[in-house]
CSV table of C-alpha atoms in Angstrom, one decimal:
chain,number,residue,atom,x,y,z
A,69,MET,CA,58.2,-33.3,167.3
A,70,ASN,CA,57.5,-29.9,168.9
A,71,ASN,CA,59.7,-27.2,167.4
A,72,CYS,CA,58.4,-24.3,169.6
A,73,SER,CA,61.6,-23.1,171.3
A,74,PHE,CA,60.7,-19.8,173.0
A,75,ALA,CA,61.1,-19.6,176.8
A,76,SER,CA,57.9,-20.4,178.6
A,77,SER,CA,57.1,-19.3,182.2
A,78,LYS,CA,55.0,-20.8,184.9
A,79,ILE,CA,51.5,-19.6,184.8
A,80,VAL,CA,50.6,-17.7,187.9
A,81,ASN,CA,47.7,-15.6,189.3
A,82,LEU,CA,45.1,-17.4,187.2
A,83,LEU,CA,41.6,-15.8,187.1
A,84,PRO,CA,38.4,-17.8,187.3
A,85,GLY,CA,37.2,-19.0,183.9
A,86,LYS,CA,40.5,-19.2,182.1
A,87,PRO,CA,40.5,-22.4,180.0
A,88,PHE,CA,43.8,-24.0,181.2
A,89,ASN,CA,42.2,-27.4,181.5
A,90,TYR,CA,42.0,-27.6,177.7
A,91,ILE,CA,44.7,-27.7,175.0
A,92,ILE,CA,44.6,-26.2,171.6
A,93,GLY,CA,44.3,-29.0,169.1
A,94,GLU,CA,42.2,-31.3,171.4
A,95,PRO,CA,40.0,-32.5,169.9
A,96,PHE,CA,41.5,-32.4,166.4
A,97,THR,CA,38.9,-33.1,163.7
A,98,GLU,CA,39.7,-33.8,160.1
A,99,PHE,CA,37.5,-33.1,157.1
A,100,ALA,CA,38.1,-34.4,153.6
A,101,SER,CA,36.3,-31.3,152.3
A,102,VAL,CA,34.4,-28.4,153.8
A,103,ASP,CA,33.4,-24.9,152.6
A,104,SER,CA,35.4,-23.1,155.3
A,105,THR,CA,36.8,-24.3,158.6
A,106,ASN,CA,36.0,-20.8,160.0
A,107,ASN,CA,32.4,-21.1,158.9
A,108,TYR,CA,32.1,-24.6,160.5
A,109,ALA,CA,33.7,-23.4,163.8
A,110,MET,CA,31.4,-20.3,163.9
A,111,ALA,CA,28.3,-22.4,163.3
A,112,PHE,CA,29.5,-24.8,166.0
A,113,VAL,CA,29.7,-22.0,168.5
A,114,GLN,CA,26.4,-20.6,167.5
A,115,ASN,CA,24.8,-24.0,168.2
A,116,GLY,CA,26.3,-23.9,171.7
A,117,GLY,CA,28.8,-26.7,171.3
A,118,GLY,CA,32.0,-24.8,171.6
A,119,ARG,CA,35.0,-25.6,173.9
A,120,HIS,CA,38.3,-23.9,174.1
A,121,GLY,CA,41.0,-25.6,171.9
A,122,MET,CA,38.7,-27.4,169.5
A,123,THR,CA,40.4,-27.5,166.1
A,124,TRP,CA,39.1,-28.4,162.7
A,125,PHE,CA,41.4,-29.3,159.8
A,126,ALA,CA,40.4,-29.5,156.2
A,127,HIS,CA,42.2,-31.3,153.4
A,128,GLU,CA,40.2,-29.1,151.0
A,129,GLN,CA,38.3,-25.9,151.5
A,130,THR,CA,35.8,-24.9,148.8
A,131,ALA,CA,35.2,-21.4,150.1
A,132,GLY,CA,38.2,-20.5,152.2
A,133,LYS,CA,38.2,-17.0,153.6
A,134,GLY,CA,40.9,-14.4,153.9
A,135,GLN,CA,41.1,-10.8,155.2
A,136,ARG,CA,38.5,-8.3,154.1
A,137,GLY,CA,36.3,-11.0,152.4
A,138,LYS,CA,39.0,-12.2,150.0
A,139,ALA,CA,38.9,-15.8,148.9
A,140,TRP,CA,41.7,-18.1,150.0
A,141,HIS,CA,42.5,-21.0,147.6
A,142,MET,CA,44.9,-23.8,148.5
A,143,ARG,CA,45.6,-27.2,146.9
A,144,ARG,CA,44.0,-30.3,148.4
A,145,SER,CA,46.0,-32.1,151.1
A,146,GLU,CA,49.2,-30.1,150.4
A,147,ASN,CA,48.9,-27.4,153.1
A,148,ILE,CA,47.6,-26.7,156.6
A,149,MET,CA,44.0,-25.3,156.5
A,150,LEU,CA,42.6,-25.2,160.0
A,151,SER,CA,40.6,-23.2,162.5
A,152,THR,CA,40.8,-23.3,166.3
A,153,LEU,CA,38.4,-22.1,168.9
A,154,LEU,CA,39.7,-19.8,171.6
A,155,ASN,CA,37.9,-18.9,174.8
A,156,THR,CA,38.2,-15.1,175.2
A,157,SER,CA,35.4,-14.6,177.7
A,158,TRP,CA,38.0,-13.5,180.4
A,159,MET,CA,39.7,-10.9,178.1
A,160,PRO,CA,38.6,-7.3,177.7
A,161,LEU,CA,37.5,-6.3,174.2
A,162,SER,CA,40.5,-4.0,174.1
A,163,ALA,CA,42.7,-7.1,174.0
A,164,GLN,CA,41.7,-8.2,170.5
A,165,PHE,CA,45.0,-7.2,168.9
A,166,SER,CA,46.9,-8.8,171.8
A,167,LEU,CA,45.3,-12.1,170.9
A,168,SER,CA,46.2,-11.6,167.2
A,169,VAL,CA,49.8,-11.0,168.3
A,170,ALA,CA,49.9,-14.2,170.3
A,171,VAL,CA,48.4,-16.3,167.5
A,172,SER,CA,50.7,-14.7,164.9
A,173,LEU,CA,53.7,-15.5,167.1
A,174,GLY,CA,52.5,-19.1,167.6
A,175,ILE,CA,52.4,-19.5,163.8
A,176,TYR,CA,55.8,-17.7,163.5
A,177,ASP,CA,57.4,-20.1,166.0
A,178,PHE,CA,56.1,-23.0,164.0
A,179,PHE,CA,57.1,-21.7,160.5
A,180,ALA,CA,60.4,-20.1,161.4
A,181,ALA,CA,61.6,-23.3,163.0
A,182,HIS,CA,61.8,-24.7,159.5
A,183,ALA,CA,62.2,-21.6,157.3
A,184,GLY,CA,64.6,-19.6,159.4
A,185,GLU,CA,65.1,-16.0,160.4
A,186,GLU,CA,63.9,-14.6,157.1
A,187,THR,CA,60.4,-15.4,158.3
A,188,LYS,CA,58.6,-12.1,159.3
A,189,ILE,CA,55.1,-11.1,160.4
A,190,LYS,CA,53.6,-8.6,158.0
A,191,TRP,CA,51.2,-6.2,159.8
A,192,PRO,CA,48.7,-7.0,160.9
A,193,ASN,CA,49.2,-10.8,161.0
A,194,ASP,CA,50.2,-12.5,157.7
A,195,LEU,CA,53.6,-14.3,157.6
A,196,TYR,CA,56.1,-13.6,154.8
A,197,TRP,CA,59.3,-15.3,153.9
A,198,ARG,CA,61.5,-12.7,152.3
A,199,ASP,CA,59.0,-10.9,150.1
A,200,ARG,CA,56.6,-13.8,149.5
A,201,LYS,CA,53.5,-14.8,151.4
A,202,ALA,CA,53.6,-18.0,153.3
A,203,VAL,CA,50.7,-17.7,155.8
A,204,GLY,CA,47.3,-16.1,155.9
A,205,LEU,CA,45.4,-15.6,159.2
A,206,LEU,CA,41.8,-14.6,159.8
A,207,ILE,CA,40.4,-14.1,163.3
A,208,GLU,CA,36.6,-13.8,163.7
A,209,ASN,CA,35.0,-12.9,167.0
A,210,VAL,CA,31.8,-13.8,168.8
A,211,ILE,CA,30.8,-10.8,171.0
A,212,LYS,CA,27.6,-10.7,173.1
A,213,GLY,CA,27.0,-7.3,174.6
A,214,ASN,CA,30.3,-6.2,176.1
A,215,ILE,CA,31.5,-9.8,176.5
A,216,TRP,CA,34.0,-11.2,174.0
A,217,GLN,CA,33.0,-14.8,174.2
A,218,TRP,CA,35.0,-16.6,171.5
A,219,ALA,CA,37.6,-16.0,168.8
A,220,VAL,CA,37.9,-18.4,165.8
A,221,ALA,CA,41.4,-18.3,164.4
A,222,GLY,CA,41.5,-19.6,160.9
A,223,MET,CA,44.8,-20.0,159.1
A,224,GLY,CA,46.2,-21.3,155.8
A,225,ILE,CA,49.9,-22.2,155.8
A,226,ASN,CA,51.7,-23.2,152.6
A,227,ILE,CA,53.5,-26.5,153.3
A,228,ASN,CA,54.0,-28.7,150.3
A,229,GLN,CA,52.4,-26.7,147.4
A,230,VAL,CA,54.7,-25.6,144.7
A,231,VAL,CA,52.3,-24.4,142.0
A,232,PHE,CA,50.2,-21.4,143.0
A,233,ASP,CA,48.3,-20.6,139.8
A,234,SER,CA,47.4,-16.9,140.0
A,235,LEU,CA,49.2,-16.2,143.3
A,236,GLN,CA,52.5,-14.8,142.1
A,237,ASN,CA,54.1,-13.9,145.4
A,238,ALA,CA,53.2,-17.1,147.4
A,239,VAL,CA,55.8,-19.5,148.9
A,240,SER,CA,55.7,-22.8,150.7
A,241,LEU,CA,58.0,-24.6,153.1
A,242,LYS,CA,58.8,-27.1,150.4
A,243,GLN,CA,60.0,-24.4,148.1
A,244,ILE,CA,62.1,-22.9,150.9
A,245,THR,CA,63.7,-26.1,152.2
A,246,GLY,CA,63.3,-28.6,149.4
A,247,LYS,CA,61.6,-31.0,151.8
A,248,THR,CA,58.2,-32.7,151.8
A,249,TYR,CA,56.4,-32.5,155.1
A,250,PRO,CA,53.7,-34.7,156.8
A,251,VAL,CA,50.9,-32.2,156.8
A,252,ILE,CA,48.8,-33.7,159.7
A,253,GLU,CA,51.8,-34.1,162.0
A,254,MET,CA,52.8,-30.5,161.1
A,255,ALA,CA,49.4,-29.2,161.9
A,256,LYS,CA,49.4,-30.8,165.4
A,257,THR,CA,52.9,-29.3,166.0
A,258,LEU,CA,51.4,-25.9,165.0
A,259,CYS,CA,48.6,-26.4,167.6
A,260,ALA,CA,51.2,-26.9,170.3
A,261,CYS,CA,52.9,-23.7,169.3
A,262,LEU,CA,49.6,-21.8,169.4
A,263,ASP,CA,48.8,-23.3,172.8
A,264,LYS,CA,52.1,-22.1,174.3
A,265,ARG,CA,51.6,-18.6,173.0
A,266,TYR,CA,47.9,-18.5,174.2
A,267,LYS,CA,49.0,-19.5,177.7
A,268,GLN,CA,51.7,-17.0,177.7
A,269,LEU,CA,49.2,-14.3,176.8
A,270,CYS,CA,47.2,-15.4,179.9
A,271,GLU,CA,50.1,-14.6,182.2
A,272,PRO,CA,50.2,-11.1,183.9
A,273,ARG,CA,51.7,-8.4,181.7
A,274,GLN,CA,52.8,-10.8,179.0
A,275,ASP,CA,50.8,-9.0,176.4
A,276,LEU,CA,53.6,-6.3,176.4
A,277,VAL,CA,56.3,-9.0,176.1
A,278,LEU,CA,54.5,-10.6,173.2
A,279,LEU,CA,54.1,-7.2,171.5
A,280,GLU,CA,57.9,-6.6,171.8
A,281,GLU,CA,58.6,-10.0,170.3
A,282,TYR,CA,56.1,-9.2,167.5
A,283,ASN,CA,57.8,-6.0,166.7
A,284,ALA,CA,61.2,-7.7,166.7
A,285,VAL,CA,60.1,-9.8,163.7
A,286,LEU,CA,57.9,-7.2,162.0
A,287,PHE,CA,58.1,-7.3,158.2
A,288,ARG,CA,60.3,-4.4,156.8
A,289,ARG,CA,60.8,-2.8,160.2
A,290,LYS,CA,63.2,0.1,160.0
A,291,GLU,CA,63.1,-0.2,156.2
A,292,ARG,CA,61.7,2.0,153.5
A,293,THR,CA,58.6,0.6,151.9
A,294,ARG,CA,55.6,1.8,150.0
A,295,LEU,CA,52.1,2.0,151.3
A,296,LYS,CA,48.9,3.1,149.6
A,297,LYS,CA,46.2,5.2,151.2
A,298,GLY,CA,43.2,5.7,149.0
A,299,SER,CA,44.7,6.5,145.6
A,300,GLN,CA,48.0,7.9,147.0
A,301,VAL,CA,51.1,5.7,147.1
A,302,PHE,CA,53.8,7.0,149.4
A,303,GLU,CA,57.2,5.9,150.8
A,304,CYS,CA,57.8,5.6,154.5
A,305,VAL,CA,59.9,3.8,157.1
A,306,ILE,CA,58.1,1.2,159.2
A,307,ASP,CA,58.7,1.9,162.9
A,308,HIS,CA,56.5,-0.3,165.1
A,309,VAL,CA,53.0,-1.5,165.9
A,310,ASP,CA,51.4,-0.4,169.2
A,311,LYS,CA,49.2,-2.5,171.5
A,312,LEU,CA,46.0,-1.4,169.8
A,313,GLY,CA,47.3,-2.7,166.5
A,314,HIS,CA,48.1,0.7,164.9
A,315,LEU,CA,51.0,0.8,162.5
A,316,HIS,CA,53.5,3.6,163.1
A,317,VAL,CA,55.6,4.9,160.3
A,318,GLN,CA,57.9,7.9,159.5
A,319,HIS,CA,56.7,9.8,156.5
A,320,PRO,CA,58.6,12.2,157.0
A,321,VAL,CA,57.1,12.8,160.4
A,322,PHE,CA,55.6,10.0,162.5
A,323,GLU,CA,52.1,8.9,161.5
A,324,SER,CA,50.0,5.9,162.6
A,325,PHE,CA,47.3,3.9,160.7
A,326,VAL,CA,44.6,1.5,161.7
A,327,HIS,CA,44.2,-1.8,159.9
A,328,GLY,CA,42.5,-1.3,156.6
A,329,GLU,CA,43.5,2.4,156.3
A,330,VAL,CA,46.5,1.6,154.2
A,331,GLN,CA,47.6,-1.2,151.9
A,332,TRP,CA,51.1,-2.6,151.3
A,333,VAL,CA,52.6,-2.0,147.8
A,334,LEU,CA,55.0,-4.8,147.3
């Protein structure tokens, strides 16, 4: 069942080369075990075999990757671990954060349909439920010269796992709702959500609409929180994220930060 419920519009003014003949999640390839679905997807592209929408799902990852080179460990067959290949050759390089917003909202649509309005997007693109992490997202790019050819969006979504070993702030859908979910079916529903948001991004001026929606569900927006820059921890009020992906806060005057410049202190 498709739980994506945001309003969709007819796609107009298509430019040559946009991949609307393909759907995210087709083909959908399952692996019993792989080092990293992102690694596999990137290798596939480098070998010239890529097509928009190709998706690779792993029941187990032995070397899953997170942001800034962090390892990402999830229990076998209990969660969604997948990567999908996105054609970005028609997008300017300056649109990289817009793609991240669209992918994040696709995941948000999927997860919040089950977990409710306490689901939020933590800048730049993780998903939290209350103060606990439910989703990790890593987007890797293939750029040749000034052409942004491909993006590989890899995501780990906690579905049925209830024991997280060393991860103290993780949470899964099963912990939130008390239900056990069919992981493969859920992964295919996720792909449908991603496809709708990708196609929305391709419409004229929808990048700004997507950014507005992103900010509406931004983690701790208009709340006091703590961030860390270097060795300094400071309190601030989260205000918004702009189209370049810069986080704007009030501390006590307005400041902005690029991804990696500050860390959350939760």
